[in-house]
mmCIF file of C-alpha atoms and ligand atoms in Angstrom:
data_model
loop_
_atom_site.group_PDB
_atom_site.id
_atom_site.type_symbol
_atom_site.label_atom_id
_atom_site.label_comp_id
_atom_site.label_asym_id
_atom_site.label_seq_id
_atom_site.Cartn_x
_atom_site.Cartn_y
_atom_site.Cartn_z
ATOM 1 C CA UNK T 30 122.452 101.784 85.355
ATOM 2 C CA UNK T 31 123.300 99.772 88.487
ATOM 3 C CA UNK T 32 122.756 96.139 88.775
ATOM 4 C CA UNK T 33 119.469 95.388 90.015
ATOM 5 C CA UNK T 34 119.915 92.392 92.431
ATOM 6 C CA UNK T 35 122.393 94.032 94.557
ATOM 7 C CA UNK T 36 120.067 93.530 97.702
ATOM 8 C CA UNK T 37 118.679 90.335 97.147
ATOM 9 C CA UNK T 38 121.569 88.473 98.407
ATOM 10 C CA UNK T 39 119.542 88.496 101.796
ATOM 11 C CA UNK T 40 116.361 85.949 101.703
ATOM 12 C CA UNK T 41 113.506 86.814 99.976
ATOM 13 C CA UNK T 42 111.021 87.055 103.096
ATOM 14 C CA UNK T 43 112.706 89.217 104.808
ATOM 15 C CA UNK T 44 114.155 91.618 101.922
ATOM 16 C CA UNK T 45 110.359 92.155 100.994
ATOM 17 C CA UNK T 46 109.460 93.488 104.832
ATOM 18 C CA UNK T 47 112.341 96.080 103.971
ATOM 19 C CA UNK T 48 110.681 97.567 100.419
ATOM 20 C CA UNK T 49 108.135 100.551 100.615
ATOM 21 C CA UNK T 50 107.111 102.844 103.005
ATOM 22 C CA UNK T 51 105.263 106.076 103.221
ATOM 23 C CA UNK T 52 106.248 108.906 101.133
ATOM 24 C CA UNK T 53 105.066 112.353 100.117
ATOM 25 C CA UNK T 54 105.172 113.382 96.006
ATOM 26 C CA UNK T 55 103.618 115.129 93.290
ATOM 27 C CA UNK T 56 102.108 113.601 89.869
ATOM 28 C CA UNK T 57 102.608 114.835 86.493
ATOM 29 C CA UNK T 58 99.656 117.157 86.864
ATOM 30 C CA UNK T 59 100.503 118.762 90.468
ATOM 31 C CA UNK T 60 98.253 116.342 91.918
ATOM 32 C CA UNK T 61 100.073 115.570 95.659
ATOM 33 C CA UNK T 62 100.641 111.424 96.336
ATOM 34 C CA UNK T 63 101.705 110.039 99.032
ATOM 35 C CA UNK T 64 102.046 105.703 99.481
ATOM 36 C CA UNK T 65 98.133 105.661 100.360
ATOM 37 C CA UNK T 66 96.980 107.195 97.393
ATOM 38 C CA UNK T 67 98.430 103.929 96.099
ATOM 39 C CA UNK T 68 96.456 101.681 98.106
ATOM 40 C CA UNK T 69 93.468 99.824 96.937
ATOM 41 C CA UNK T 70 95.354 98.834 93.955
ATOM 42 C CA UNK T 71 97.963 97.142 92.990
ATOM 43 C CA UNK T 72 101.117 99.328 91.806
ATOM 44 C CA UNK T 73 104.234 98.549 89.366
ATOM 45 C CA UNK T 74 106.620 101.036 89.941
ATOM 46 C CA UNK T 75 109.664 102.147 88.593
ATOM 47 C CA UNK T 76 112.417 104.474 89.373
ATOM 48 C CA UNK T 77 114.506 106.365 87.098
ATOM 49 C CA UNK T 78 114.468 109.539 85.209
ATOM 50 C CA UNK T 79 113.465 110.868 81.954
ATOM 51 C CA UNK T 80 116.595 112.189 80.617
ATOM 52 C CA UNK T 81 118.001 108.673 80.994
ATOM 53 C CA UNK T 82 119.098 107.747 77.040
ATOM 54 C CA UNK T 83 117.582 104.207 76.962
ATOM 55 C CA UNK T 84 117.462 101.856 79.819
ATOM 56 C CA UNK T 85 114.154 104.036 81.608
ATOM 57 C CA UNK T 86 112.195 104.639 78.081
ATOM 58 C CA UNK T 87 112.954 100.807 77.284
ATOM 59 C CA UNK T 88 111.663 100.023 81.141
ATOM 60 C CA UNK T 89 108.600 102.213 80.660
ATOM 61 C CA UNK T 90 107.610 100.515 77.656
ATOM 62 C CA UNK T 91 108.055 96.972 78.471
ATOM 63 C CA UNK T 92 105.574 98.245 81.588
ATOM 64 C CA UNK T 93 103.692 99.861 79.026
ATOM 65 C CA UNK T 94 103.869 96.719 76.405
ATOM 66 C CA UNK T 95 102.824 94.408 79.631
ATOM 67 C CA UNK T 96 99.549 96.114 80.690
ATOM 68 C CA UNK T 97 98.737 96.387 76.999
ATOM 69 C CA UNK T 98 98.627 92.601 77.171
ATOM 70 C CA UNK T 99 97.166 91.568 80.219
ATOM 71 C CA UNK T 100 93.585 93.633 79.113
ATOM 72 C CA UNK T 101 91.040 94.248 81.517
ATOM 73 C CA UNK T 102 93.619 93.098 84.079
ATOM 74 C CA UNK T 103 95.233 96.371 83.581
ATOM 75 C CA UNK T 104 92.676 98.099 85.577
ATOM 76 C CA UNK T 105 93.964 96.125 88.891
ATOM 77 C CA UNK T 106 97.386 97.895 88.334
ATOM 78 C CA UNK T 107 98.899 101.167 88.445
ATOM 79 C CA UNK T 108 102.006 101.540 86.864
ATOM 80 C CA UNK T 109 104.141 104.418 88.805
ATOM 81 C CA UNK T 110 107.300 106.664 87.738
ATOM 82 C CA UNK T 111 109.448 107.952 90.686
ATOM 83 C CA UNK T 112 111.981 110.141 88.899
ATOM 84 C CA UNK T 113 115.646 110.161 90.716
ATOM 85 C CA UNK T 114 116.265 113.534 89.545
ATOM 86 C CA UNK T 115 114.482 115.987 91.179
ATOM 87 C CA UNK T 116 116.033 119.156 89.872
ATOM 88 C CA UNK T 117 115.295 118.545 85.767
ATOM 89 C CA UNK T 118 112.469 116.617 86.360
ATOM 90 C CA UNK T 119 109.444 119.206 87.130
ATOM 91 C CA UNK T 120 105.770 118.835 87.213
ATOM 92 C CA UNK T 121 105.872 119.792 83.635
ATOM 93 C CA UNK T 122 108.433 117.859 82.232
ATOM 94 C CA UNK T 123 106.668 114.247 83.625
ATOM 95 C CA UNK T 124 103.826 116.003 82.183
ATOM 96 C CA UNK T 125 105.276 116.032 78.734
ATOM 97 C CA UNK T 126 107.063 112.213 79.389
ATOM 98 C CA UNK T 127 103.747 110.807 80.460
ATOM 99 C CA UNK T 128 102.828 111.200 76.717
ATOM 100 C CA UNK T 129 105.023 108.386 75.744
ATOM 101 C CA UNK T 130 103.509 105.972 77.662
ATOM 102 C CA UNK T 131 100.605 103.483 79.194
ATOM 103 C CA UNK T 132 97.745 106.410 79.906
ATOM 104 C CA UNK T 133 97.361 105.065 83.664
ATOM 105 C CA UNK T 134 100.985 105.943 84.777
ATOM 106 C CA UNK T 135 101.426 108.028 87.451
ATOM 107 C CA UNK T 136 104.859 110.066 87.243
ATOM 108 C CA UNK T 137 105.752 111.367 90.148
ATOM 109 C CA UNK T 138 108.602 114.092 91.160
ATOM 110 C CA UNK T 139 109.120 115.947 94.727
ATOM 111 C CA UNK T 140 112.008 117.808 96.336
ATOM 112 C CA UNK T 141 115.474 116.363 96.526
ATOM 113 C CA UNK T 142 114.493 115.499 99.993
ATOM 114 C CA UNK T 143 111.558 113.587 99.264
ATOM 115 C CA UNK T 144 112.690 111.789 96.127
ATOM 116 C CA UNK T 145 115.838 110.623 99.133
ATOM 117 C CA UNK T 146 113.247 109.410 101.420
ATOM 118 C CA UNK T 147 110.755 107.310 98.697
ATOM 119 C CA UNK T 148 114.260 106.326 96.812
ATOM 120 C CA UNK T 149 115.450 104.950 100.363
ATOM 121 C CA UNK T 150 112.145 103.178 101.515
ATOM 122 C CA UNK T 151 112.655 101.278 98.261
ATOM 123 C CA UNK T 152 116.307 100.561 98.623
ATOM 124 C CA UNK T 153 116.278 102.248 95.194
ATOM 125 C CA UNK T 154 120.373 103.816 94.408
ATOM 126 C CA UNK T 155 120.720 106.585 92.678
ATOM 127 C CA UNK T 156 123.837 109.173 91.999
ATOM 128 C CA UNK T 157 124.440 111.876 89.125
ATOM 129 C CA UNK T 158 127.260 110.684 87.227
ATOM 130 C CA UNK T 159 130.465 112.470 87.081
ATOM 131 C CA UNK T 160 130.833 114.830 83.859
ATOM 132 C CA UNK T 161 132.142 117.674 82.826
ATOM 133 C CA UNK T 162 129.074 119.815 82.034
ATOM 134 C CA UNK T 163 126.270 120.813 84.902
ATOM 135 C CA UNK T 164 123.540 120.322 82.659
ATOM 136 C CA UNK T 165 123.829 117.561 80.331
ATOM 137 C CA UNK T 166 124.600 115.015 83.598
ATOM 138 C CA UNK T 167 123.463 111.262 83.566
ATOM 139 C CA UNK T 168 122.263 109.453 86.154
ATOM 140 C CA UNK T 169 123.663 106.010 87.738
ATOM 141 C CA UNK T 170 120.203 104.212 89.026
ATOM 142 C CA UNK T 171 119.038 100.618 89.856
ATOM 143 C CA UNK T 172 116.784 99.520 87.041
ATOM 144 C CA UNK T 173 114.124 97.421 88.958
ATOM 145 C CA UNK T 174 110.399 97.277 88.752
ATOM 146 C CA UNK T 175 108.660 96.598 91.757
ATOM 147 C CA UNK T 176 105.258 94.806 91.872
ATOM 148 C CA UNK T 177 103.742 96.111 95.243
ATOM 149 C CA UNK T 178 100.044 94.583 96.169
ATOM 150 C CA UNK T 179 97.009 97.016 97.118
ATOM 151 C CA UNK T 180 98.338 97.166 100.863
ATOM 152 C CA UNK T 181 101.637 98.518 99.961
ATOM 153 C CA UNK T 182 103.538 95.720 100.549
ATOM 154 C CA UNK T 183 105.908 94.320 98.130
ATOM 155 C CA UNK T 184 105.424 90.946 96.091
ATOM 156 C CA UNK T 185 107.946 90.734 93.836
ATOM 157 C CA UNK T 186 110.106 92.705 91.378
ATOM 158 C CA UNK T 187 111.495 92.590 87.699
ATOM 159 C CA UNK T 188 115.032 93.422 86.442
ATOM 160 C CA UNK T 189 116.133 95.382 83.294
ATOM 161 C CA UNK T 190 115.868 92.324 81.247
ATOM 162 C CA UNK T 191 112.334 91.615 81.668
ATOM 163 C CA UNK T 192 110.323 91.398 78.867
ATOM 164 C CA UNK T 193 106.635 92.319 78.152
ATOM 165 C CA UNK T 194 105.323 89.135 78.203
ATOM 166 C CA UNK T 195 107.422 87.464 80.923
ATOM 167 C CA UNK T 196 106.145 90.959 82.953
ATOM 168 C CA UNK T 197 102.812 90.392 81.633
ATOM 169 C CA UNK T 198 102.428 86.621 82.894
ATOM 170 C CA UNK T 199 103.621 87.397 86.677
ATOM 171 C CA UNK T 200 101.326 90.260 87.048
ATOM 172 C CA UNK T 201 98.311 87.881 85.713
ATOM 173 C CA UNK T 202 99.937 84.686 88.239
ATOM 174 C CA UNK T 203 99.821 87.535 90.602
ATOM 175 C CA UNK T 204 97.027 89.476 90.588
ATOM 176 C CA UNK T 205 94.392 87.375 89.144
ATOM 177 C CA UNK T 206 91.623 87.690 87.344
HETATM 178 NI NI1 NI D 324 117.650 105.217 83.348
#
């Protein structure tokens, strides 16, 4: 993992302008979503990948942990998994991931051109790691969980440090209700 803030040396107002954009994936059940199948709700989304060892599983849960907390609040929100490895991570392998967390993700994979284009509209990094074996690879990734509001447009974000309730308490401040 990559240090998250690496971008937000530039002010806040107009970093946020530069996050999201459209984009063209599939779900964990071969379902095709693109940025405004998003819309109308609010979305917490996270890249990474799910061979990564422990900083994406710790990520997902704390997502996870936070929508278990903020109750009916949860229904506002849809938490979102872009993967950042295209090649291992098929329709059928999210499928099998998505078991392991919050019921209402939506894990989402593409071709190596289109997981480029969403990782790039969300100033997301990603590169396989150098090893010796073509298989067993890890990625290097930013670890950063976006809170985007029901237009697409980005309100704030989270680092690999947040926690379930200090997640849970911004997306209440933020979404309400
Ligand atoms: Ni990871």
């Amino acid at each position: 993992v990559v240090g998250g803030y690496l971008i937000w040396t530039r002010t806040q107002e107009g970093t946020a302008a530069l996050i999201g954009g459209p984009f063209e994936l599939v779900d964990q059940s071969g379902r095709t979503v693109t940025d405004a199948t998003l819309k109308g709700k609010w979305s917490l989304i996270y890249f990474g990948y799910t061979f990564c060892p422990d900083v994406c599983p710790t990520s997902l849960t704390v997502m996870t942990q936070a929508l278990d907390q903020i109750g009916p609040v949860a229904d506002k929100v849809v938490p979102v998994f872009i993967t950042v490895d295209p090649e291992r991570d098929t329709v059928e392998q999210l499928a099998g991931y998505h078991d392991h967390f919050h019921p209402s993700f939506v894990m989402l994979t593409g071709t190596p051109a289109q997981v480029k284009e969403v990782a790039k509209a969300y100033r997301v990094y990603y590169r396989k790691a150098e090893t010796e074996a073509s298989t067993d690879y890890l990625m290097d990734h930013s670890s950063i969980t976006y809170l985007m509001d029901p237009n697409g447009n980005y309100v704030t974000h989270f680092g690999h440090d947040a926690t379930p309730e200090g997640m849970a308490k911004t997306i209440r401040e933020k979404v309400g209700g």
